[in-house]
Tab-separated table of C-alpha atoms in Angstrom:
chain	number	residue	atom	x	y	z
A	19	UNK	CA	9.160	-1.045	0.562
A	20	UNK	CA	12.862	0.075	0.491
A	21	UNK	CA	12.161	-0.260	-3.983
A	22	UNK	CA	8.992	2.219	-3.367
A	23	UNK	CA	10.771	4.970	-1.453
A	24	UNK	CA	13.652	5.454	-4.202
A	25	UNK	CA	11.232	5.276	-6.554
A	26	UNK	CA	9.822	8.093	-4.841
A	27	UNK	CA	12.866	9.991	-4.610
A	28	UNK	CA	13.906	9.490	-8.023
A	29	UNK	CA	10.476	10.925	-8.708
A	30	UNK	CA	11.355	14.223	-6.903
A	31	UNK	CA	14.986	14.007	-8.307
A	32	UNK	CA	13.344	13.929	-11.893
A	33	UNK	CA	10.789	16.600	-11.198
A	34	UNK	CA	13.420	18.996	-9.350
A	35	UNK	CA	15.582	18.564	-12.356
A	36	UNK	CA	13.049	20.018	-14.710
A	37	UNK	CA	12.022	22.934	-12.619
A	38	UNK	CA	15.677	23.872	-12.726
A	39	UNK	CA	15.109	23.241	-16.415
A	40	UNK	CA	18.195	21.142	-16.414
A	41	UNK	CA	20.437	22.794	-14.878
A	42	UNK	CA	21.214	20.718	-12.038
A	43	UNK	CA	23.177	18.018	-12.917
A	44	UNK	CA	22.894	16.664	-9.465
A	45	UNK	CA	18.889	15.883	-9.822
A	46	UNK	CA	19.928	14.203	-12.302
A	47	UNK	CA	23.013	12.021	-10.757
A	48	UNK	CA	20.872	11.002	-7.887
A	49	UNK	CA	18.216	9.702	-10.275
A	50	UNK	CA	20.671	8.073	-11.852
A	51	UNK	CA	21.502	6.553	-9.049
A	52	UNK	CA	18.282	5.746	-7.264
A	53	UNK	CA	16.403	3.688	-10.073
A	54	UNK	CA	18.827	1.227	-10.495
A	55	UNK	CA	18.773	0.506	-6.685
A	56	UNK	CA	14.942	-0.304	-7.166
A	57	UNK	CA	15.695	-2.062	-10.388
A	58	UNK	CA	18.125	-4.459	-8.662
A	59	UNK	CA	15.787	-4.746	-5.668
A	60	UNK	CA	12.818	-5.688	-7.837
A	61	UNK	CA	15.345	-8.227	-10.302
A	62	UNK	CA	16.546	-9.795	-6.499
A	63	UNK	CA	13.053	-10.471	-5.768
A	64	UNK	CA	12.152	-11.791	-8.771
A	65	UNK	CA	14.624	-13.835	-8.971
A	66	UNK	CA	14.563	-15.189	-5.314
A	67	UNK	CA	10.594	-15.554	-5.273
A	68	UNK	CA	9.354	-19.144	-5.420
A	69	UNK	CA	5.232	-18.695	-6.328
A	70	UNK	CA	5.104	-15.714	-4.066
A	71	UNK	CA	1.667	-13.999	-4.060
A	72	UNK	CA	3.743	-10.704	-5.117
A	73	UNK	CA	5.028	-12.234	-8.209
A	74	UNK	CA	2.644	-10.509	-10.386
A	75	UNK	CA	2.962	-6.875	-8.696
A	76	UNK	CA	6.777	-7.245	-8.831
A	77	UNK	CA	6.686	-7.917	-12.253
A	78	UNK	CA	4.386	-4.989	-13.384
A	79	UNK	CA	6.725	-2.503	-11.331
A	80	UNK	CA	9.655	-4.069	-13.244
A	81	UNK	CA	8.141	-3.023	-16.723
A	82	UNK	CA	6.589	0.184	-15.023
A	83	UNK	CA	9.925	0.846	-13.901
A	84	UNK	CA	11.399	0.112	-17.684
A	85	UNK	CA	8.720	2.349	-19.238
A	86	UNK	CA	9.841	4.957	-16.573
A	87	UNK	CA	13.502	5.633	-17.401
A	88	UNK	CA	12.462	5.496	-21.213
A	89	UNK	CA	10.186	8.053	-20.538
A	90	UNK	CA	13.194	9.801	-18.238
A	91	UNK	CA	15.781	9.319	-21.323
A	92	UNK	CA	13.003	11.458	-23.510
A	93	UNK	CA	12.372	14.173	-21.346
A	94	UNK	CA	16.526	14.565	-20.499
A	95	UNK	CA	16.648	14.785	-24.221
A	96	UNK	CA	14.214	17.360	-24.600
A	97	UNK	CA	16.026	19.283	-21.613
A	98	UNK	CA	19.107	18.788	-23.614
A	99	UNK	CA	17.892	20.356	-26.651
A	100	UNK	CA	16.359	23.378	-25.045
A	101	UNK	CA	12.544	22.169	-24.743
A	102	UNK	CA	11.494	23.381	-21.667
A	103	UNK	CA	7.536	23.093	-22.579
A	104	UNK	CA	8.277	19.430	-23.907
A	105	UNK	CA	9.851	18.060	-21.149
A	106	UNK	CA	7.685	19.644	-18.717
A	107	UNK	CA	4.138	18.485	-20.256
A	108	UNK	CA	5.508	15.033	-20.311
A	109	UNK	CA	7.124	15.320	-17.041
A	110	UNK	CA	3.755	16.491	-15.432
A	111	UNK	CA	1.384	15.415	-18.581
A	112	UNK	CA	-1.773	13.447	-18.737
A	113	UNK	CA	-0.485	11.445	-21.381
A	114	UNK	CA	-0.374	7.990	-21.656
A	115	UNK	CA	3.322	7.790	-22.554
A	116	UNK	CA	4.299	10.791	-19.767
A	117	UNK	CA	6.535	10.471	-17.252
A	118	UNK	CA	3.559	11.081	-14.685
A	119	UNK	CA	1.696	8.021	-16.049
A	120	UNK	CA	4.690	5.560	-15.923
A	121	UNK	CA	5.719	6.916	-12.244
A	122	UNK	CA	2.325	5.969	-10.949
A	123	UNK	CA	1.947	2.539	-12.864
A	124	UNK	CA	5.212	1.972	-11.312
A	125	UNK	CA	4.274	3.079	-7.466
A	126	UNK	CA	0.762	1.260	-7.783
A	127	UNK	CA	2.398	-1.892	-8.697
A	128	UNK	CA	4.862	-1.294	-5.552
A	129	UNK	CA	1.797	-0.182	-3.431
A	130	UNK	CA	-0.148	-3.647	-4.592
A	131	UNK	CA	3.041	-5.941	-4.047
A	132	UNK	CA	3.757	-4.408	-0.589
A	133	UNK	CA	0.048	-4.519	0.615
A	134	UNK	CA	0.211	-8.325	-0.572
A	135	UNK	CA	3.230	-9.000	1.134
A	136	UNK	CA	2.101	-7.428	4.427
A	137	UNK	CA	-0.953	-9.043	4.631
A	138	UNK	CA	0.450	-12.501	4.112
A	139	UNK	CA	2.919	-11.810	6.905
A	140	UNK	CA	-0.272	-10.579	9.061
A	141	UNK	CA	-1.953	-14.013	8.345
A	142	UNK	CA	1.103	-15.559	9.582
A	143	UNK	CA	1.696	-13.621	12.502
A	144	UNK	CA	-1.853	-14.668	13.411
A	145	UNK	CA	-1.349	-18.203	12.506
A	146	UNK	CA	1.578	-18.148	14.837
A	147	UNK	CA	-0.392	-16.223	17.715
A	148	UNK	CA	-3.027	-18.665	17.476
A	149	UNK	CA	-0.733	-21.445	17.791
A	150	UNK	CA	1.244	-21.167	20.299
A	151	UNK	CA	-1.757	-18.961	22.538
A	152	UNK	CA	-2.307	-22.509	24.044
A	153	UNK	CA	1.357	-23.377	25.317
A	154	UNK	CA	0.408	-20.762	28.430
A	155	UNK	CA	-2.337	-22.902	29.532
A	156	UNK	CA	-0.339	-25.462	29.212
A	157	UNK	CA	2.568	-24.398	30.605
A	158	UNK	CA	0.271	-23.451	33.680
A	159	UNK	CA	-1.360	-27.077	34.048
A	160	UNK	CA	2.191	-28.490	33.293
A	161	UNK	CA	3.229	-26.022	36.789
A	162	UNK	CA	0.421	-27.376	38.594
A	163	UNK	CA	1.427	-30.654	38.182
A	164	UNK	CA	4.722	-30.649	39.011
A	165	UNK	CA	3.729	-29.021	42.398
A	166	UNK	CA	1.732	-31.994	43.502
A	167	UNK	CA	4.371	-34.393	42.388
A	168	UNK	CA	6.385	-32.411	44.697
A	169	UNK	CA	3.996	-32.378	47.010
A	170	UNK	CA	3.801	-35.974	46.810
A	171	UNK	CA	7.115	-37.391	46.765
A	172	UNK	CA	7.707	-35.325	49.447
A	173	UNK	CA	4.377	-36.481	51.923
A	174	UNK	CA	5.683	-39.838	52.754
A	175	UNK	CA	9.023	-38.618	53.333
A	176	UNK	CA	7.646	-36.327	55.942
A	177	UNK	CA	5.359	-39.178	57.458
A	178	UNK	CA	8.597	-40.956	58.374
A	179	UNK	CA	9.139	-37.970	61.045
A	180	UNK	CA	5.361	-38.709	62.586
């Protein structure tokens, strides 16, 4: 989740930087600064997965995430050399190779690993609802009991006073 949202703001980063056609170098810092975050984030879980059902996802957002910056590195160069047009059609572009295309290859592979994720942990949750749903009627016979074993250690005791 936490990979998703700065891969959202390093969406808006990059697309504020070209409508100020470059000229905030700040746009560009915090980019900078928020894709390697979800890099590391995706490498972690990669690397700390054991056969997780996210495995696949992860991976995909990893390369979606690698075509991404090369796709940022073109269109800062194209900013660089004065190309408004060029680096706005393939900021916003239909094209295959645009920056557009990458960024959502990269958030649907987020979107699909976090939907996995969650609904494993739902299955659990209900796993773990269903099995331990019993232990209050059984905590409620196991009261029961104990009040007629009071009950009857206690009868003969009170006998004695008859």
């Amino acid at each position: 989740m936490t990979a998703r949202i700065l891969a959202q703001q390093a969406r808006a980063d990059e697309v504020l930087g070209v409508l100020r056609r470059g000229s905030d170098s700040q746009a560009e810092v915090d980019f900078s600064r928020h894709t390697p975050v979800a890099a590391k984030i995706l490498d972690q879980h990669r690397s700390n997965s054991q056969g997780s059902v996210a495995d696949a996802p992860v991976a995909e957002a990893a390369a979606a995430l690698d075509g991404w910056r090369s796709a940022h590195t073109v269109l800062q160069h194209r900013l660089g050399n004065g190309d408004y047009p060029g680096a706005a059609a393939l900021a916003v572009g239909p094209g295959e190779l645009a920056s557009t295309a990458r960024f959502s290859a990269l958030d649907e592979a987020l979107r699909s690993a976090v939907d996995r994720l969650t609904s494993v942990e739902r299955a659990a949750t209900t796993t773990a609802y269903r099995a331990t749903s019993p232990l209050t009627v059984g905590g409620l016979v196991i009261g029961v009991l104990c009040g007629f074993s009071v009950g009857g250690g206690i009868w003969p005791r009170l006998n004695e006073y008859h």
